[in-house]
């Protein structure tokens, strides 16, 4: 088990298109464990494999509140089979620390995926779980929350993140 590094925008690894997982092997199960550990350590509501530089179609989500028992959900090769309605949710992303913006999504989704044992399942979700599923699914195609913002917000967030990345690399070079 290991907490892995989460890459931040504009790291090009976040733009990789993730590949389908051929088989749920012990190596994949180890990666899922690392992803869960990394998500809980952050802490975050979800994490996509692309965020830790593993371009595979896997994400984990746990939307349980602080006063609820944790409920880890693992999605391997997820497909969103239907979407319904619209909602606007204030989203955050571990690859955009400190950024919170309202993003428009479908209100309800039906998703099909393999679980951590490689067994297929289907799930209908609404509210935060539906938002998280769409957010994580986007990561697997290299799509980020900044891509869903209006032009003005996009420019502000892009500049803020690039300035921060430049400060960090400058600090480590000195
Ligand atoms: O931790 C996270 N919180 C969150 C809040 C609202 C909508 C989406 C999310 S996902 C995010 C973790 C993350 O970056 N997953 O990719
Ligand atoms: Ni994210």
PDB file of C-alpha atoms and ligand atoms in Angstrom:
ATOM      1  CA  UNK A   1       0.000   0.000   0.000  1.00  0.00           C
ATOM      2  CA  UNK A   2       1.271   3.449  -0.832  1.00  0.00           C
ATOM      3  CA  UNK A   3       0.085   7.037  -0.995  1.00  0.00           C
ATOM      4  CA  UNK A   4       0.960   8.191  -4.491  1.00  0.00           C
ATOM      5  CA  UNK A   5       1.723  11.671  -5.860  1.00  0.00           C
ATOM      6  CA  UNK A   6      -1.311  13.465  -7.315  1.00  0.00           C
ATOM      7  CA  UNK A   7      -0.354  15.562 -10.347  1.00  0.00           C
ATOM      8  CA  UNK A   8      -1.608  19.127 -10.596  1.00  0.00           C
ATOM      9  CA  UNK A   9      -2.809  21.107 -13.610  1.00  0.00           C
ATOM     10  CA  UNK A  10      -1.155  21.894 -16.046  1.00  0.00           C
ATOM     11  CA  UNK A  11       0.806  18.623 -15.816  1.00  0.00           C
ATOM     12  CA  UNK A  12       0.475  16.969 -19.276  1.00  0.00           C
ATOM     13  CA  UNK A  13      -0.070  13.546 -17.646  1.00  0.00           C
ATOM     14  CA  UNK A  14      -3.593  14.741 -16.733  1.00  0.00           C
ATOM     15  CA  UNK A  15      -4.375  15.024 -20.459  1.00  0.00           C
ATOM     16  CA  UNK A  16      -3.585  11.366 -21.248  1.00  0.00           C
ATOM     17  CA  UNK A  17      -6.458   9.248 -22.486  1.00  0.00           C
ATOM     18  CA  UNK A  18      -6.681   6.212 -20.224  1.00  0.00           C
ATOM     19  CA  UNK A  19      -6.626   2.707 -21.715  1.00  0.00           C
ATOM     20  CA  UNK A  20      -9.152  -0.035 -21.016  1.00  0.00           C
ATOM     21  CA  UNK A  21      -8.024  -2.478 -18.299  1.00  0.00           C
ATOM     22  CA  UNK A  22      -7.519  -5.849 -20.024  1.00  0.00           C
ATOM     23  CA  UNK A  23      -7.956  -7.959 -16.875  1.00  0.00           C
ATOM     24  CA  UNK A  24      -8.409  -7.281 -13.157  1.00  0.00           C
ATOM     25  CA  UNK A  25      -5.111  -8.835 -12.048  1.00  0.00           C
ATOM     26  CA  UNK A  26      -3.415  -8.593  -8.627  1.00  0.00           C
ATOM     27  CA  UNK A  27      -1.307  -5.738 -10.091  1.00  0.00           C
ATOM     28  CA  UNK A  28      -4.488  -3.811 -10.927  1.00  0.00           C
ATOM     29  CA  UNK A  29      -5.898  -4.596  -7.457  1.00  0.00           C
ATOM     30  CA  UNK A  30      -2.699  -3.207  -5.928  1.00  0.00           C
ATOM     31  CA  UNK A  31      -3.132  -0.022  -7.979  1.00  0.00           C
ATOM     32  CA  UNK A  32      -6.749   0.241  -6.738  1.00  0.00           C
ATOM     33  CA  UNK A  33      -5.474  -0.076  -3.127  1.00  0.00           C
ATOM     34  CA  UNK A  34      -2.948   2.701  -3.736  1.00  0.00           C
ATOM     35  CA  UNK A  35      -5.654   4.882  -5.292  1.00  0.00           C
ATOM     36  CA  UNK A  36      -7.965   4.395  -2.293  1.00  0.00           C
ATOM     37  CA  UNK A  37      -5.142   5.157   0.130  1.00  0.00           C
ATOM     38  CA  UNK A  38      -4.179   8.257  -1.862  1.00  0.00           C
ATOM     39  CA  UNK A  39      -7.808   9.474  -2.002  1.00  0.00           C
ATOM     40  CA  UNK A  40      -8.342   9.029   1.768  1.00  0.00           C
ATOM     41  CA  UNK A  41      -5.007  10.686   2.592  1.00  0.00           C
ATOM     42  CA  UNK A  42      -5.746  13.754   0.423  1.00  0.00           C
ATOM     43  CA  UNK A  43      -8.640  13.686   1.522  1.00  0.00           C
ATOM     44  CA  UNK A  44     -10.910  13.595  -1.530  1.00  0.00           C
ATOM     45  CA  UNK A  45     -14.296  12.280  -2.606  1.00  0.00           C
ATOM     46  CA  UNK A  46     -12.815  10.513  -5.639  1.00  0.00           C
ATOM     47  CA  UNK A  47      -9.624   9.823  -7.546  1.00  0.00           C
ATOM     48  CA  UNK A  48      -8.954   8.773 -11.141  1.00  0.00           C
ATOM     49  CA  UNK A  49      -5.885   6.710 -12.089  1.00  0.00           C
ATOM     50  CA  UNK A  50      -4.762   9.411 -14.542  1.00  0.00           C
ATOM     51  CA  UNK A  51      -4.308  11.809 -11.592  1.00  0.00           C
ATOM     52  CA  UNK A  52      -1.455   9.646 -10.293  1.00  0.00           C
ATOM     53  CA  UNK A  53       0.048   9.170 -13.752  1.00  0.00           C
ATOM     54  CA  UNK A  54      -1.462   5.724 -14.465  1.00  0.00           C
ATOM     55  CA  UNK A  55      -3.419   6.070 -17.714  1.00  0.00           C
ATOM     56  CA  UNK A  56      -5.858   3.208 -17.055  1.00  0.00           C
ATOM     57  CA  UNK A  57      -9.671   3.336 -16.915  1.00  0.00           C
ATOM     58  CA  UNK A  58     -10.077   3.121 -13.135  1.00  0.00           C
ATOM     59  CA  UNK A  59     -11.519   5.477 -10.541  1.00  0.00           C
ATOM     60  CA  UNK A  60     -12.484   5.224  -6.884  1.00  0.00           C
ATOM     61  CA  UNK A  61     -15.158   7.219  -5.059  1.00  0.00           C
ATOM     62  CA  UNK A  62     -16.277   7.519  -1.438  1.00  0.00           C
ATOM     63  CA  UNK A  63     -19.030  10.064  -0.812  1.00  0.00           C
ATOM     64  CA  UNK A  64     -19.684   9.059   2.821  1.00  0.00           C
ATOM     65  CA  UNK A  65     -19.861  12.043   5.179  1.00  0.00           C
ATOM     66  CA  UNK A  66     -17.515  12.489   8.156  1.00  0.00           C
ATOM     67  CA  UNK A  67     -20.121  10.979  10.500  1.00  0.00           C
ATOM     68  CA  UNK A  68     -20.829   7.959   8.264  1.00  0.00           C
ATOM     69  CA  UNK A  69     -18.901   4.704   7.816  1.00  0.00           C
ATOM     70  CA  UNK A  70     -16.644   4.828   4.737  1.00  0.00           C
ATOM     71  CA  UNK A  71     -17.996   3.211   1.582  1.00  0.00           C
ATOM     72  CA  UNK A  72     -15.326   2.718  -1.074  1.00  0.00           C
ATOM     73  CA  UNK A  73     -16.676   2.291  -4.595  1.00  0.00           C
ATOM     74  CA  UNK A  74     -14.315   1.003  -7.287  1.00  0.00           C
ATOM     75  CA  UNK A  75     -15.046   1.527 -10.989  1.00  0.00           C
ATOM     76  CA  UNK A  76     -12.935  -0.310 -13.582  1.00  0.00           C
ATOM     77  CA  UNK A  77     -13.663   0.272 -17.302  1.00  0.00           C
ATOM     78  CA  UNK A  78     -16.665   2.463 -16.381  1.00  0.00           C
ATOM     79  CA  UNK A  79     -19.244   3.421 -18.994  1.00  0.00           C
ATOM     80  CA  UNK A  80     -21.911   6.049 -18.419  1.00  0.00           C
ATOM     81  CA  UNK A  81     -24.872   4.370 -20.100  1.00  0.00           C
ATOM     82  CA  UNK A  82     -27.432   7.138 -19.554  1.00  0.00           C
ATOM     83  CA  UNK A  83     -27.714  10.686 -18.256  1.00  0.00           C
ATOM     84  CA  UNK A  84     -30.790  12.616 -17.196  1.00  0.00           C
ATOM     85  CA  UNK A  85     -31.532  16.201 -16.226  1.00  0.00           C
ATOM     86  CA  UNK A  86     -29.111  18.963 -15.301  1.00  0.00           C
ATOM     87  CA  UNK A  87     -27.599  20.345 -12.137  1.00  0.00           C
ATOM     88  CA  UNK A  88     -24.971  22.818 -11.094  1.00  0.00           C
ATOM     89  CA  UNK A  89     -22.580  21.727  -8.314  1.00  0.00           C
ATOM     90  CA  UNK A  90     -19.644  23.499  -6.712  1.00  0.00           C
ATOM     91  CA  UNK A  91     -16.772  21.164  -7.554  1.00  0.00           C
ATOM     92  CA  UNK A  92     -13.234  20.819  -6.351  1.00  0.00           C
ATOM     93  CA  UNK A  93     -10.444  18.697  -7.825  1.00  0.00           C
ATOM     94  CA  UNK A  94      -7.309  17.307  -6.191  1.00  0.00           C
ATOM     95  CA  UNK A  95      -5.449  18.330  -9.361  1.00  0.00           C
ATOM     96  CA  UNK A  96      -6.582  21.977  -8.789  1.00  0.00           C
ATOM     97  CA  UNK A  97      -5.932  22.490  -5.063  1.00  0.00           C
ATOM     98  CA  UNK A  98      -7.852  25.437  -3.635  1.00  0.00           C
ATOM     99  CA  UNK A  99     -10.086  25.867  -6.697  1.00  0.00           C
ATOM    100  CA  UNK A 100     -13.873  25.560  -6.203  1.00  0.00           C
ATOM    101  CA  UNK A 101     -16.150  26.371  -9.117  1.00  0.00           C
ATOM    102  CA  UNK A 102     -19.737  25.719 -10.125  1.00  0.00           C
ATOM    103  CA  UNK A 103     -19.891  23.170 -12.942  1.00  0.00           C
ATOM    104  CA  UNK A 104     -22.910  22.005 -14.903  1.00  0.00           C
ATOM    105  CA  UNK A 105     -23.499  18.241 -15.094  1.00  0.00           C
ATOM    106  CA  UNK A 106     -26.284  15.717 -15.621  1.00  0.00           C
ATOM    107  CA  UNK A 107     -28.442  15.349 -12.487  1.00  0.00           C
ATOM    108  CA  UNK A 108     -28.694  11.559 -12.725  1.00  0.00           C
ATOM    109  CA  UNK A 109     -26.424   8.972 -14.329  1.00  0.00           C
ATOM    110  CA  UNK A 110     -26.475   5.241 -14.858  1.00  0.00           C
ATOM    111  CA  UNK A 111     -22.993   3.702 -14.880  1.00  0.00           C
ATOM    112  CA  UNK A 112     -21.749   0.223 -15.719  1.00  0.00           C
ATOM    113  CA  UNK A 113     -18.315  -0.935 -14.566  1.00  0.00           C
ATOM    114  CA  UNK A 114     -16.286  -3.783 -13.082  1.00  0.00           C
ATOM    115  CA  UNK A 115     -15.738  -3.855  -9.332  1.00  0.00           C
ATOM    116  CA  UNK A 116     -12.424  -4.599  -7.558  1.00  0.00           C
ATOM    117  CA  UNK A 117     -12.995  -8.353  -8.108  1.00  0.00           C
ATOM    118  CA  UNK A 118     -13.616  -7.855 -11.826  1.00  0.00           C
ATOM    119  CA  UNK A 119     -17.364  -8.442 -11.425  1.00  0.00           C
ATOM    120  CA  UNK A 120     -19.669  -6.275 -13.539  1.00  0.00           C
ATOM    121  CA  UNK A 121     -22.208  -4.034 -11.800  1.00  0.00           C
ATOM    122  CA  UNK A 122     -24.581  -1.216 -12.689  1.00  0.00           C
ATOM    123  CA  UNK A 123     -25.430   1.744 -10.522  1.00  0.00           C
ATOM    124  CA  UNK A 124     -27.842   4.653 -10.752  1.00  0.00           C
ATOM    125  CA  UNK A 125     -26.667   7.796  -9.009  1.00  0.00           C
ATOM    126  CA  UNK A 126     -27.801  11.327  -8.271  1.00  0.00           C
ATOM    127  CA  UNK A 127     -26.483  14.232  -6.211  1.00  0.00           C
ATOM    128  CA  UNK A 128     -22.790  14.224  -5.208  1.00  0.00           C
ATOM    129  CA  UNK A 129     -22.274  10.619  -6.329  1.00  0.00           C
ATOM    130  CA  UNK A 130     -23.564  11.445  -9.842  1.00  0.00           C
ATOM    131  CA  UNK A 131     -21.348  14.547  -9.971  1.00  0.00           C
ATOM    132  CA  UNK A 132     -18.287  12.588  -8.790  1.00  0.00           C
ATOM    133  CA  UNK A 133     -18.879   9.797 -11.342  1.00  0.00           C
ATOM    134  CA  UNK A 134     -18.996  12.353 -14.186  1.00  0.00           C
ATOM    135  CA  UNK A 135     -15.969  14.246 -12.826  1.00  0.00           C
ATOM    136  CA  UNK A 136     -13.883  11.048 -12.537  1.00  0.00           C
ATOM    137  CA  UNK A 137     -15.082   9.686 -15.873  1.00  0.00           C
ATOM    138  CA  UNK A 138     -13.927  12.931 -17.518  1.00  0.00           C
ATOM    139  CA  UNK A 139     -10.431  12.458 -15.996  1.00  0.00           C
ATOM    140  CA  UNK A 140     -10.133   9.132 -17.857  1.00  0.00           C
ATOM    141  CA  UNK A 141     -10.535  11.002 -21.155  1.00  0.00           C
ATOM    142  CA  UNK A 142      -8.119  13.756 -20.122  1.00  0.00           C
ATOM    143  CA  UNK A 143     -10.985  16.201 -19.551  1.00  0.00           C
ATOM    144  CA  UNK A 144     -10.638  18.484 -16.528  1.00  0.00           C
ATOM    145  CA  UNK A 145     -13.060  20.740 -14.636  1.00  0.00           C
ATOM    146  CA  UNK A 146     -11.369  23.805 -16.170  1.00  0.00           C
ATOM    147  CA  UNK A 147     -12.634  22.633 -19.578  1.00  0.00           C
ATOM    148  CA  UNK A 148     -16.217  23.005 -18.292  1.00  0.00           C
ATOM    149  CA  UNK A 149     -15.785  26.591 -17.046  1.00  0.00           C
ATOM    150  CA  UNK A 150     -16.755  29.765 -18.861  1.00  0.00           C
ATOM    151  CA  UNK A 151     -13.989  31.669 -20.682  1.00  0.00           C
ATOM    152  CA  UNK A 152     -13.356  34.177 -17.881  1.00  0.00           C
ATOM    153  CA  UNK A 153     -13.158  31.626 -15.037  1.00  0.00           C
ATOM    154  CA  UNK A 154     -11.028  29.402 -17.233  1.00  0.00           C
ATOM    155  CA  UNK A 155      -8.455  32.132 -17.744  1.00  0.00           C
ATOM    156  CA  UNK A 156      -8.326  33.033 -14.067  1.00  0.00           C
ATOM    157  CA  UNK A 157      -7.885  29.411 -12.964  1.00  0.00           C
ATOM    158  CA  UNK A 158      -5.345  28.668 -15.723  1.00  0.00           C
ATOM    159  CA  UNK A 159      -3.198  31.662 -14.707  1.00  0.00           C
ATOM    160  CA  UNK A 160      -3.433  30.879 -11.003  1.00  0.00           C
ATOM    161  CA  UNK A 161      -2.368  27.249 -11.525  1.00  0.00           C
ATOM    162  CA  UNK A 162       0.464  28.134 -13.949  1.00  0.00           C
ATOM    163  CA  UNK A 163       1.781  30.819 -11.601  1.00  0.00           C
ATOM    164  CA  UNK A 164       1.747  28.321  -8.737  1.00  0.00           C
ATOM    165  CA  UNK A 165       3.567  25.671 -10.823  1.00  0.00           C
ATOM    166  CA  UNK A 166       6.196  28.236 -11.819  1.00  0.00           C
ATOM    167  CA  UNK A 167       6.699  29.270  -8.162  1.00  0.00           C
ATOM    168  CA  UNK A 168       7.147  25.648  -7.153  1.00  0.00           C
ATOM    169  CA  UNK A 169       9.700  24.804  -9.845  1.00  0.00           C
ATOM    170  CA  UNK A 170      11.518  28.067  -9.113  1.00  0.00           C
ATOM    171  CA  UNK A 171      11.641  27.242  -5.399  1.00  0.00           C
ATOM    172  CA  UNK A 172      13.072  23.759  -6.001  1.00  0.00           C
ATOM    173  CA  UNK A 173      15.675  25.089  -8.483  1.00  0.00           C
ATOM    174  CA  UNK A 174      17.015  27.613  -5.991  1.00  0.00           C
TER     175      UNK A 174
HETATM  176  O1  LIG B   1     -12.421  15.613  -3.689  1.00  0.00           O
HETATM  177  C1  LIG B   1     -13.139  15.940  -4.622  1.00  0.00           C
HETATM  178  N1  LIG B   1     -14.295  16.586  -4.361  1.00  0.00           N
HETATM  179  C2  LIG B   1     -15.261  16.869  -5.309  1.00  0.00           C
HETATM  180  C3  LIG B   1     -16.255  17.773  -4.966  1.00  0.00           C
HETATM  181  C4  LIG B   1     -17.245  18.080  -5.867  1.00  0.00           C
HETATM  182  C5  LIG B   1     -17.244  17.491  -7.100  1.00  0.00           C
HETATM  183  C6  LIG B   1     -16.243  16.609  -7.471  1.00  0.00           C
HETATM  184  C7  LIG B   1     -15.259  16.298  -6.565  1.00  0.00           C
HETATM  185  S1  LIG B   1     -14.032  15.150  -7.000  1.00  0.00           S
HETATM  186  C8  LIG B   1     -12.710  15.675  -6.011  1.00  0.00           C
HETATM  187  C9  LIG B   1     -11.552  14.695  -6.071  1.00  0.00           C
HETATM  188  C10 LIG B   1     -10.967  14.683  -7.461  1.00  0.00           C
HETATM  189  O2  LIG B   1     -10.280  15.535  -7.924  1.00  0.00           O
HETATM  190  N2  LIG B   1     -11.290  13.660  -8.202  1.00  0.00           N
HETATM  191  O3  LIG B   1     -10.852  13.579  -9.473  1.00  0.00           O
HETATM  192 NI1  LIG B   2     -10.554  15.645 -10.104  1.00  0.00          NI
END
